[in-house]
XYZ file of C-alpha atoms in Angstrom:
670
model
C 50.001 80.381 58.853
C 53.221 80.585 56.884
C 55.302 83.730 57.279
C 54.880 86.476 54.742
C 57.493 85.885 52.026
C 58.610 88.708 49.833
C 61.223 89.074 47.154
C 64.034 91.558 47.440
C 65.861 92.581 44.294
C 69.085 94.069 45.559
C 71.054 96.605 43.600
C 74.502 95.248 42.677
C 76.149 98.213 44.438
C 77.451 96.850 47.788
C 75.909 97.851 51.126
C 77.359 98.449 54.539
C 75.341 95.793 56.414
C 74.446 96.160 60.106
C 72.564 94.025 62.626
C 70.743 95.211 65.813
C 71.866 97.135 68.912
C 72.708 100.705 69.913
C 76.325 100.753 68.626
C 75.194 99.299 65.305
C 72.407 101.884 65.009
C 74.880 104.704 65.627
C 77.289 103.283 63.034
C 74.445 102.865 60.534
C 73.408 106.498 61.023
C 77.003 107.711 60.669
C 77.519 105.667 57.492
C 74.278 106.843 55.888
C 75.069 110.438 56.839
C 78.445 110.162 55.072
C 76.786 108.939 51.868
C 77.188 105.165 52.231
C 74.466 102.666 51.312
C 73.267 100.985 54.497
C 71.205 97.829 54.935
C 70.112 97.210 58.538
C 68.721 93.690 59.011
C 67.565 91.853 62.098
C 66.217 88.348 62.622
C 64.046 89.699 65.442
C 60.773 91.497 64.790
C 61.717 94.511 66.900
C 64.567 96.990 66.886
C 67.409 97.400 69.333
C 68.293 93.817 70.267
C 69.067 93.740 73.984
C 68.710 97.557 74.072
C 64.998 97.339 73.237
C 61.924 98.359 75.230
C 58.675 96.390 75.404
C 55.052 96.890 76.265
C 53.886 94.562 79.040
C 52.397 92.003 76.663
C 55.497 92.333 74.511
C 57.678 91.549 77.508
C 55.555 88.509 78.344
C 56.100 87.247 74.796
C 59.836 87.952 75.111
C 59.933 86.024 78.403
C 58.126 83.072 76.865
C 60.447 83.084 73.871
C 63.580 83.082 76.038
C 62.257 80.402 78.370
C 61.551 78.119 75.422
C 64.740 78.990 73.487
C 63.447 77.774 70.145
C 65.631 77.843 67.051
C 64.844 80.109 64.145
C 63.370 78.249 61.205
C 65.701 77.843 58.264
C 63.632 78.780 55.223
C 66.507 78.143 52.847
C 68.093 74.857 53.883
C 70.276 74.624 50.778
C 71.947 78.027 51.137
C 75.362 76.356 51.080
C 74.831 75.669 47.389
C 75.135 79.411 46.781
C 78.781 79.418 47.869
C 81.178 79.312 44.905
C 84.420 77.340 44.680
C 86.630 80.328 45.443
C 84.481 81.311 48.415
C 84.021 80.162 51.973
C 80.999 80.439 54.247
C 81.090 81.563 57.871
C 77.757 80.449 59.406
C 76.006 82.701 61.893
C 74.074 81.566 64.940
C 70.336 80.922 64.745
C 69.997 81.013 68.550
C 70.170 83.972 70.902
C 72.210 82.789 73.873
C 72.608 86.181 75.524
C 69.630 85.781 77.893
C 69.545 83.104 80.600
C 67.736 82.168 83.820
C 64.513 84.034 83.015
C 62.041 83.845 85.926
C 58.873 85.910 86.253
C 56.521 86.172 89.225
C 53.082 87.646 89.713
C 52.175 88.660 93.268
C 48.547 89.315 92.425
C 45.590 87.207 91.390
C 46.418 85.907 87.905
C 43.092 84.114 87.538
C 41.290 87.443 87.475
C 43.284 88.383 84.368
C 42.076 85.476 82.248
C 40.432 86.756 79.097
C 41.530 90.359 79.750
C 42.991 92.122 76.722
C 44.983 95.295 76.363
C 42.955 98.449 76.026
C 43.012 99.656 72.449
C 44.462 96.441 71.046
C 43.139 95.301 67.690
C 42.030 91.684 67.160
C 45.035 89.429 66.993
C 46.009 88.475 63.456
C 47.275 84.955 62.723
C 50.816 86.177 62.026
C 53.671 83.792 62.713
C 55.638 86.082 65.023
C 52.781 87.539 67.047
C 52.534 84.794 69.632
C 50.685 85.917 72.729
C 51.996 85.141 76.194
C 49.925 83.826 79.109
C 46.628 84.416 77.373
C 47.412 88.027 76.563
C 46.654 89.202 73.065
C 49.362 91.713 72.124
C 47.541 92.994 69.106
C 48.927 95.222 66.393
C 50.313 98.503 67.623
C 50.875 101.548 65.539
C 53.810 103.832 65.943
C 52.651 107.048 67.595
C 55.166 108.889 65.472
C 53.198 107.924 62.403
C 50.107 109.519 63.873
C 51.741 112.634 65.258
C 51.952 112.122 68.993
C 51.250 114.692 71.642
C 54.656 114.919 73.207
C 55.074 114.476 76.895
C 51.369 113.889 77.528
C 50.332 110.771 79.351
C 47.386 110.476 76.963
C 49.765 110.283 74.034
C 49.229 107.288 71.746
C 52.825 106.467 72.493
C 51.915 105.866 76.086
C 49.461 103.227 74.949
C 51.295 101.350 72.253
C 54.865 101.881 72.975
C 57.966 99.827 73.051
C 58.835 97.292 70.484
C 57.774 93.951 71.795
C 58.071 90.728 69.922
C 54.855 91.760 68.245
C 56.124 95.218 67.311
C 58.327 96.713 64.740
C 59.289 100.228 63.932
C 61.124 101.170 60.729
C 60.548 98.212 58.512
C 60.317 97.302 54.886
C 57.999 94.391 55.378
C 55.508 92.438 57.446
C 52.090 93.944 56.823
C 50.608 91.749 59.525
C 52.778 93.097 62.313
C 52.484 96.286 64.216
C 54.862 99.194 64.085
C 57.377 99.581 66.818
C 57.802 101.604 69.886
C 56.709 105.128 70.402
C 58.887 107.698 68.877
C 58.620 110.320 71.540
C 59.612 113.368 69.561
C 58.101 115.151 66.644
C 60.561 114.271 63.966
C 60.891 117.067 61.444
C 61.567 114.915 58.467
C 61.490 111.390 59.803
C 59.136 108.669 60.959
C 60.467 105.191 61.458
C 57.102 103.477 61.226
C 55.389 102.053 58.243
C 55.649 98.947 56.149
C 57.377 99.274 52.838
C 59.387 102.276 53.924
C 62.498 102.935 55.857
C 62.203 104.759 59.176
C 62.046 108.480 58.924
C 60.030 108.681 55.734
C 57.488 111.197 56.913
C 57.270 114.227 59.157
C 55.271 114.033 62.332
C 52.791 116.896 62.517
C 53.603 117.642 66.141
C 56.083 120.429 65.338
C 54.678 123.810 64.459
C 56.596 126.187 62.196
C 59.211 128.178 64.036
C 59.191 125.959 67.113
C 62.258 124.316 68.545
C 62.409 120.601 67.754
C 62.648 119.883 71.474
C 59.582 120.631 73.516
C 59.140 120.161 77.261
C 57.009 117.269 78.391
C 53.738 118.039 80.082
C 53.600 117.291 83.772
C 50.891 115.134 85.225
C 48.518 116.686 87.717
C 49.925 116.577 91.216
C 48.232 113.883 93.278
C 46.403 114.700 96.462
C 47.914 113.985 99.864
C 45.421 111.206 100.507
C 46.384 109.518 97.264
C 50.049 109.734 98.191
C 49.440 108.235 101.624
C 47.155 105.429 100.495
C 48.341 103.826 97.268
C 45.568 102.583 95.045
C 45.067 98.860 94.792
C 46.427 97.696 91.431
C 45.417 94.253 90.173
C 47.132 92.064 87.624
C 44.164 92.394 85.295
C 44.649 96.189 85.366
C 48.290 95.751 84.408
C 47.258 93.528 81.504
C 44.563 95.972 80.402
C 46.930 98.956 80.590
C 49.882 97.002 79.216
C 50.390 99.394 76.326
C 51.284 102.134 78.791
C 54.379 100.218 79.857
C 57.762 100.643 78.190
C 60.017 98.144 79.908
C 63.721 98.333 79.055
C 65.832 95.202 78.819
C 68.825 97.277 79.898
C 68.576 100.006 82.515
C 70.705 103.097 82.003
C 70.685 106.848 82.500
C 72.315 109.509 80.361
C 74.994 111.680 81.946
C 74.173 115.264 80.992
C 77.767 115.781 79.826
C 78.282 112.219 78.638
C 79.331 111.084 75.196
C 75.808 110.070 74.173
C 74.256 113.447 75.000
C 77.078 115.191 73.116
C 76.469 112.931 70.112
C 72.705 113.493 70.207
C 73.262 117.250 70.129
C 76.037 117.203 67.536
C 74.132 114.984 65.087
C 70.793 116.729 65.762
C 69.303 113.336 66.641
C 68.110 114.902 69.889
C 65.108 116.303 67.984
C 63.730 112.752 67.771
C 63.695 112.189 71.531
C 62.381 113.761 74.693
C 63.948 113.583 78.127
C 63.146 113.872 81.797
C 65.532 114.771 84.608
C 66.377 112.208 87.210
C 64.967 114.168 90.128
C 66.824 112.656 93.065
C 69.779 110.535 94.112
C 69.096 108.191 97.015
C 71.207 106.224 99.487
C 70.502 103.039 101.426
C 72.057 103.260 104.874
C 71.270 101.464 108.112
C 68.252 99.811 106.551
C 66.667 103.086 105.425
C 66.392 104.936 102.131
C 67.267 108.634 102.268
C 67.921 111.392 99.770
C 71.492 112.473 99.043
C 72.220 116.208 98.729
C 73.857 116.838 95.362
C 73.922 120.556 94.568
C 75.240 123.307 96.814
C 71.672 124.287 97.712
C 70.811 120.679 98.567
C 73.828 120.399 100.828
C 72.992 123.471 102.868
C 69.262 122.619 103.020
C 69.910 119.063 104.120
C 68.737 118.006 107.570
C 70.693 114.772 107.430
C 74.090 116.472 107.814
C 75.426 118.579 110.620
C 76.868 121.993 109.877
C 80.383 120.604 110.258
C 79.620 117.771 107.819
C 78.209 120.244 105.302
C 81.444 122.233 105.336
C 83.533 119.061 105.090
C 81.443 117.821 102.143
C 81.668 121.106 100.240
C 85.443 121.257 100.733
C 85.833 117.685 99.537
C 83.678 118.179 96.448
C 85.615 121.348 95.597
C 88.834 119.369 95.888
C 87.481 116.655 93.563
C 86.892 119.183 90.783
C 90.615 119.995 90.594
C 92.162 116.959 92.274
C 94.842 116.762 89.574
C 96.426 119.882 91.059
C 97.023 118.021 94.338
C 98.508 114.608 93.445
C 100.094 114.233 96.866
C 96.652 113.713 98.393
C 95.633 110.664 96.376
C 98.739 109.005 94.940
C 100.325 105.983 96.536
C 98.615 104.443 99.530
C 97.270 107.706 100.910
C 93.635 107.361 102.020
C 91.362 110.333 101.461
C 89.308 109.231 104.437
C 92.325 109.949 106.616
C 93.560 113.130 104.962
C 90.076 114.622 104.689
C 88.734 113.095 107.931
C 85.338 112.335 106.425
C 82.634 111.042 108.743
C 81.084 107.584 108.082
C 77.879 109.128 106.691
C 79.855 111.339 104.278
C 81.986 108.391 103.196
C 78.823 106.411 102.452
C 77.184 109.225 100.455
C 80.305 109.926 98.405
C 81.272 106.316 97.741
C 77.877 104.810 96.913
C 75.713 107.717 95.737
C 78.075 110.216 94.110
C 81.099 108.282 92.868
C 79.047 105.053 92.670
C 82.147 102.864 92.722
C 83.110 99.740 94.602
C 85.356 100.317 97.593
C 87.031 96.933 97.134
C 87.525 97.034 93.354
C 88.188 100.739 92.636
C 91.279 102.799 93.325
C 91.289 106.251 94.893
C 91.999 107.782 91.490
C 89.016 106.007 89.910
C 86.812 107.264 92.707
C 88.003 110.831 92.189
C 87.414 110.602 88.450
C 83.883 109.288 88.969
C 83.128 112.012 91.527
C 84.378 114.746 89.217
C 82.280 113.389 86.348
C 79.219 113.466 88.612
C 79.930 117.057 89.675
C 80.647 118.303 86.151
C 77.265 116.990 84.976
C 75.361 118.822 87.714
C 73.405 121.885 86.682
C 73.515 121.434 82.916
C 69.887 120.365 82.716
C 68.844 120.096 86.358
C 69.886 119.427 89.935
C 71.088 115.904 89.186
C 73.593 114.761 86.546
C 71.202 112.363 84.831
C 68.579 112.360 82.093
C 66.144 109.632 81.124
C 64.546 109.336 77.653
C 60.766 109.334 77.724
C 59.280 106.005 76.625
C 62.426 104.173 77.657
C 66.035 103.565 76.738
C 64.852 101.670 73.659
C 64.075 105.010 72.031
C 67.740 105.864 71.589
C 68.599 103.173 68.988
C 65.436 104.091 67.094
C 66.439 107.744 66.976
C 69.641 106.823 65.158
C 67.660 104.450 62.914
C 65.553 107.449 61.901
C 68.607 109.465 60.956
C 69.962 106.543 58.944
C 66.655 106.131 57.112
C 66.416 109.833 56.295
C 69.689 109.461 54.409
C 68.640 106.333 52.522
C 69.167 103.453 54.950
C 67.052 100.339 54.336
C 65.570 98.439 57.283
C 64.410 94.806 57.342
C 63.010 93.058 60.402
C 62.501 89.276 60.710
C 65.236 88.980 58.120
C 67.896 86.577 59.324
C 71.407 86.367 57.904
C 72.494 82.760 57.518
C 76.160 83.210 56.697
C 78.947 85.526 55.633
C 80.515 84.866 52.226
C 84.307 85.046 52.441
C 86.488 85.596 49.371
C 89.414 83.211 49.791
C 91.804 85.266 47.683
C 91.433 88.539 49.593
C 90.267 87.103 52.908
C 87.478 89.700 53.069
C 83.728 89.334 53.473
C 82.172 90.063 50.070
C 78.504 89.236 50.674
C 75.934 87.795 53.031
C 73.258 85.157 52.426
C 69.844 85.730 54.002
C 67.244 83.165 55.051
C 65.573 83.369 51.641
C 68.774 82.278 49.939
C 69.523 85.699 48.485
C 73.081 86.977 48.229
C 73.570 90.596 49.198
C 76.872 92.276 48.402
C 78.478 94.123 51.292
C 81.717 96.059 51.695
C 81.512 95.935 55.490
C 79.498 93.864 57.921
C 78.794 95.117 61.459
C 77.264 92.495 63.706
C 76.293 92.142 67.351
C 78.208 89.525 69.289
C 75.067 87.419 69.838
C 74.799 86.570 66.128
C 78.187 84.864 65.960
C 78.337 81.074 66.088
C 79.774 79.095 68.996
C 82.771 78.057 66.912
C 83.625 81.728 66.270
C 83.344 82.580 69.991
C 85.212 79.558 71.365
C 88.009 81.650 72.900
C 85.791 84.466 74.209
C 85.291 84.783 77.959
C 82.028 86.575 78.744
C 80.802 88.407 81.799
C 77.156 88.435 82.851
C 74.734 91.083 84.091
C 71.981 90.328 86.595
C 68.747 92.183 85.874
C 65.408 92.495 87.591
C 62.351 94.533 86.640
C 59.592 95.174 89.170
C 56.195 96.817 88.943
C 55.344 98.317 92.336
C 52.450 100.244 93.831
C 54.412 103.090 95.443
C 57.823 104.736 95.572
C 60.715 103.475 97.681
C 60.835 106.958 99.251
C 57.487 108.712 99.397
C 57.454 112.515 99.186
C 54.893 115.188 98.404
C 55.318 114.504 94.705
C 54.749 111.063 93.219
C 56.449 111.963 89.950
C 60.036 111.176 90.859
C 62.821 109.555 88.859
C 65.237 108.128 91.393
C 68.595 106.376 91.343
C 69.785 104.362 94.321
C 72.966 102.341 94.813
C 72.630 99.583 97.404
C 76.027 98.564 98.849
C 76.925 94.846 98.837
C 74.858 93.092 101.482
C 77.614 90.533 102.058
C 81.267 90.067 101.031
C 81.797 88.855 97.501
C 78.620 90.458 96.185
C 78.404 93.527 93.940
C 76.623 96.790 94.638
C 73.174 96.965 93.038
C 72.033 99.950 90.983
C 68.319 100.667 91.403
C 66.481 103.036 89.035
C 62.872 103.851 89.840
C 60.679 105.383 87.135
C 57.316 107.095 87.579
C 54.406 107.241 85.158
C 55.403 110.644 83.741
C 58.383 108.932 82.074
C 55.826 107.093 79.918
C 57.202 103.745 81.054
C 54.395 102.567 83.339
C 50.700 103.072 84.021
C 49.416 105.625 86.479
C 49.665 104.762 90.196
C 52.518 102.323 89.568
C 56.305 102.529 89.462
C 58.759 100.657 87.274
C 61.896 99.609 89.152
C 65.059 98.345 87.442
C 67.818 96.557 89.361
C 71.213 95.870 87.795
C 74.518 94.441 88.989
C 77.426 92.347 87.662
C 76.526 88.687 88.054
C 77.999 86.373 90.658
C 75.146 83.833 90.502
C 71.767 83.784 88.783
C 69.897 87.077 88.608
C 67.357 86.000 91.185
C 70.053 84.909 93.642
C 71.961 88.157 93.137
C 69.041 90.571 93.348
C 66.282 89.030 95.422
C 68.015 89.847 98.770
C 68.026 93.537 97.761
C 64.413 93.329 96.622
C 63.454 91.853 99.990
C 65.206 94.717 101.804
C 63.415 97.426 99.829
C 60.049 95.926 98.920
C 57.196 93.821 100.201
C 57.054 90.561 98.241
C 54.064 89.102 100.051
C 50.584 89.042 98.605
C 48.144 91.497 100.081
C 46.596 88.849 102.375
C 49.991 87.690 103.684
C 51.412 91.142 104.363
C 52.563 91.678 107.943
C 52.391 94.970 109.776
C 56.119 95.715 109.506
C 55.928 95.217 105.741
C 53.063 97.656 105.195
C 55.373 100.668 104.861
C 57.338 99.087 102.022
C 56.185 99.318 98.412
C 54.406 96.147 97.342
C 55.728 94.283 94.316
C 52.904 93.508 91.879
C 54.972 91.683 89.269
C 58.654 90.866 88.802
C 61.040 89.285 86.312
C 64.676 88.239 86.777
C 67.137 87.363 84.025
C 70.845 87.240 83.254
C 72.172 89.098 80.219
C 75.512 88.561 78.517
C 78.044 91.384 78.883
C 80.459 91.213 75.941
C 81.992 94.646 76.504
C 85.779 94.695 76.587
C 86.164 91.670 74.289
C 88.888 92.251 71.705
C 88.186 91.456 68.056
C 91.211 89.152 68.031
C 89.354 86.884 70.477
C 86.902 85.866 67.742
C 88.168 83.051 65.529
C 88.305 83.407 61.763
C 86.603 86.779 61.259
C 87.550 88.737 58.109
C 89.081 92.203 58.592
C 85.997 93.989 57.219
C 83.648 92.343 59.739
C 83.250 94.333 62.966
C 81.729 92.981 66.164
C 79.762 95.204 68.532
C 79.166 94.274 72.134
C 75.807 94.217 73.843
C 74.930 96.349 76.875
C 77.404 96.558 79.745
C 76.713 96.932 83.457
C 77.767 100.599 83.630
C 75.175 103.277 84.339
C 75.969 105.375 81.252
C 76.295 104.685 77.519
C 79.889 105.813 76.955
C 81.092 102.330 76.028
C 78.590 102.009 73.151
C 79.392 105.475 71.759
C 83.171 104.919 71.935
C 82.829 101.564 70.213
C 80.656 102.986 67.437
C 83.023 105.873 66.765
C 86.099 103.620 66.799
C 84.588 101.223 64.258
C 83.358 104.041 62.008
C 86.795 105.696 61.950
C 88.443 102.388 61.056
C 86.039 102.005 58.149
C 86.084 105.615 56.914
C 89.039 107.479 58.440
C 88.505 110.623 56.350
C 84.786 111.048 57.097
C 83.314 113.057 59.963
C 81.497 111.006 62.578
C 77.765 111.858 62.663
C 77.820 115.514 61.580
C 74.645 117.543 61.884
C 72.207 117.172 58.964
C 72.005 120.163 56.636
C 69.368 122.834 57.112
C 66.522 122.069 54.679
C 66.693 125.670 53.460
C 70.298 125.140 52.401
C 69.593 122.087 50.231
C 69.878 122.797 46.504
C 67.457 120.663 44.482
C 67.921 119.588 40.874
C 65.433 120.840 38.308
C 63.965 117.341 38.032
C 63.190 117.402 41.756
C 61.588 120.838 41.584
C 59.224 120.054 38.672
C 56.771 117.911 40.677
C 56.504 120.693 43.223
C 55.699 123.203 40.518
C 53.049 120.883 39.048
C 51.215 120.803 42.348
C 52.122 117.258 43.353
C 54.059 118.375 46.437
C 53.232 120.814 49.162
C 53.530 124.446 48.250
C 56.452 126.419 49.701
C 54.063 128.202 52.042
C 53.279 124.957 53.835
C 56.884 124.056 54.617
C 57.897 124.781 58.196
C 60.919 126.947 58.599
C 63.728 125.863 60.859
C 64.183 128.100 63.849
C 67.554 129.359 64.924
C 67.218 127.222 68.027
C 66.666 124.135 65.882
C 69.932 124.660 64.074
C 72.031 125.318 67.125
C 74.220 122.649 68.610
C 74.522 124.082 72.088
C 73.004 123.033 75.385
C 69.774 124.882 74.730
C 69.036 122.599 71.791
C 68.440 119.710 74.171
C 67.319 121.764 77.137
C 63.994 122.609 75.513
C 63.113 118.908 75.423
C 63.741 118.174 79.068
C 61.003 118.108 81.616
């Protein structure tokens, strides 16, 4: 069936055009908030680019798409005829080359999953972009935000139909045959990015009662019994397929530092009301072939049984020193080793280097290690006993939150809408318009694009790094405790010289990223080889990769991998704009995800680009209080005629909702 074609009649007033990604979503929100006209287009049928999250069937479709690497169809082959004599065209790429070496493995019985469909999925429509993978019918999914989700509950519709897969879309202006995108985990007072024909954020989710804070704590799952914790339930591949809508699998694995730039921006812009968070509950270490918990807070240190009393005192003194290390430059400048001056034991050195500072001993200086340790310590205690937060329903929620804010202030969103070329004015050397795949010219003052959309000729001189990624579905935690609902971070030191340390993030079902009785494990490291070659040795150390029949006795204690995927992702962070050939000055390039644990790089990049575009405007200020908005008489008349809700039905903003302090986000953390 041919794709749904629609006609767009663009206003002659120029847009600020954006494409995909977290930095672009932040810039789009900042531009719309400052009164600019924003058009956010994407050739994909889901939001976020390489920052997106997928349901299980969505991820299977994404895997199939990247293994085949098919070109996008060119619906307007004669678009070059639209370029005038005094203009020049800069073609954009129709291929996504950012993902390579995709390999997926099922360690269960795949035959038993034949014919199994996702629970709650509607019959598959013959829509061009909704290709099913491996016999799985993705089915249309509705955005839970459009239905008013029950926040933090595992029975939430968002837990069933989440994450934008290749068959999903969230805030869109088109595609009636496709489903709405990933779960919007927070009641959005004033926005809802789902719905065809509208921009995201067009309606209020009914989950927020009048007078309540916009951030509500997630509901905890019932604590499992001891027997259940000791004997993990047998999970089959057919169960994973059937419960696929309960998975929200991130392409990029990150955590939010509680005092990081992204959390500060979420609070400042009031975007935090669109999301819900869960504390990372523990920091782990891998030492001498065993996984153990690292004491982080003062109470953890003194309650730890892993450290002697002498080591506890040494650790507390060292951490106190790290908080004000700048006052003692003689202890870290030059070639002075802190291991010698502080006389740290090998176990303390391991904990500090790999689990607190999380830096490479070979590639990082003493000063960098101290800075990383201080950042870790400063983030402790703001929202919990660890420095990290994780957004419920996955990292892919964060770009959508900023899309909501942009839409509330008039941003227009178009999925499956490819941009064929930039139109360059030869006289001024600036980009004046873009041409889409329907052959329509759209005027634009600025064009913000992700690196992956640029052609090979534009990126000839760019040297890229790569990230190795693996995602596993397992049947139990890497460190079993009384509680199964743990969010853990583990740094595995290099297993051999020349390799990088591997960051492991394990998510439980209460994060709304996996089905009950399973865990979602993300592994990330800078690439030296293919993702499988980089990460499989670590997977073998931590997990049991054998099928249930082949499992040996010594492997029984390890979590069993049910399904796994490996892939390499391009890391374009740190690339200067001057490295791209022939780009006009009003075209800005945003990088994709980097290998760092936090999101500081994306926020810095977004703010830098916005300030270059609009140096006099404030970057993402808080939206006005609805009570402070003064309406024109023409806008009040429909309300008086009974067409709108009466004033009595409008929820009032609480004082907590309008605050920008820590408590504003704290109420949404579980």
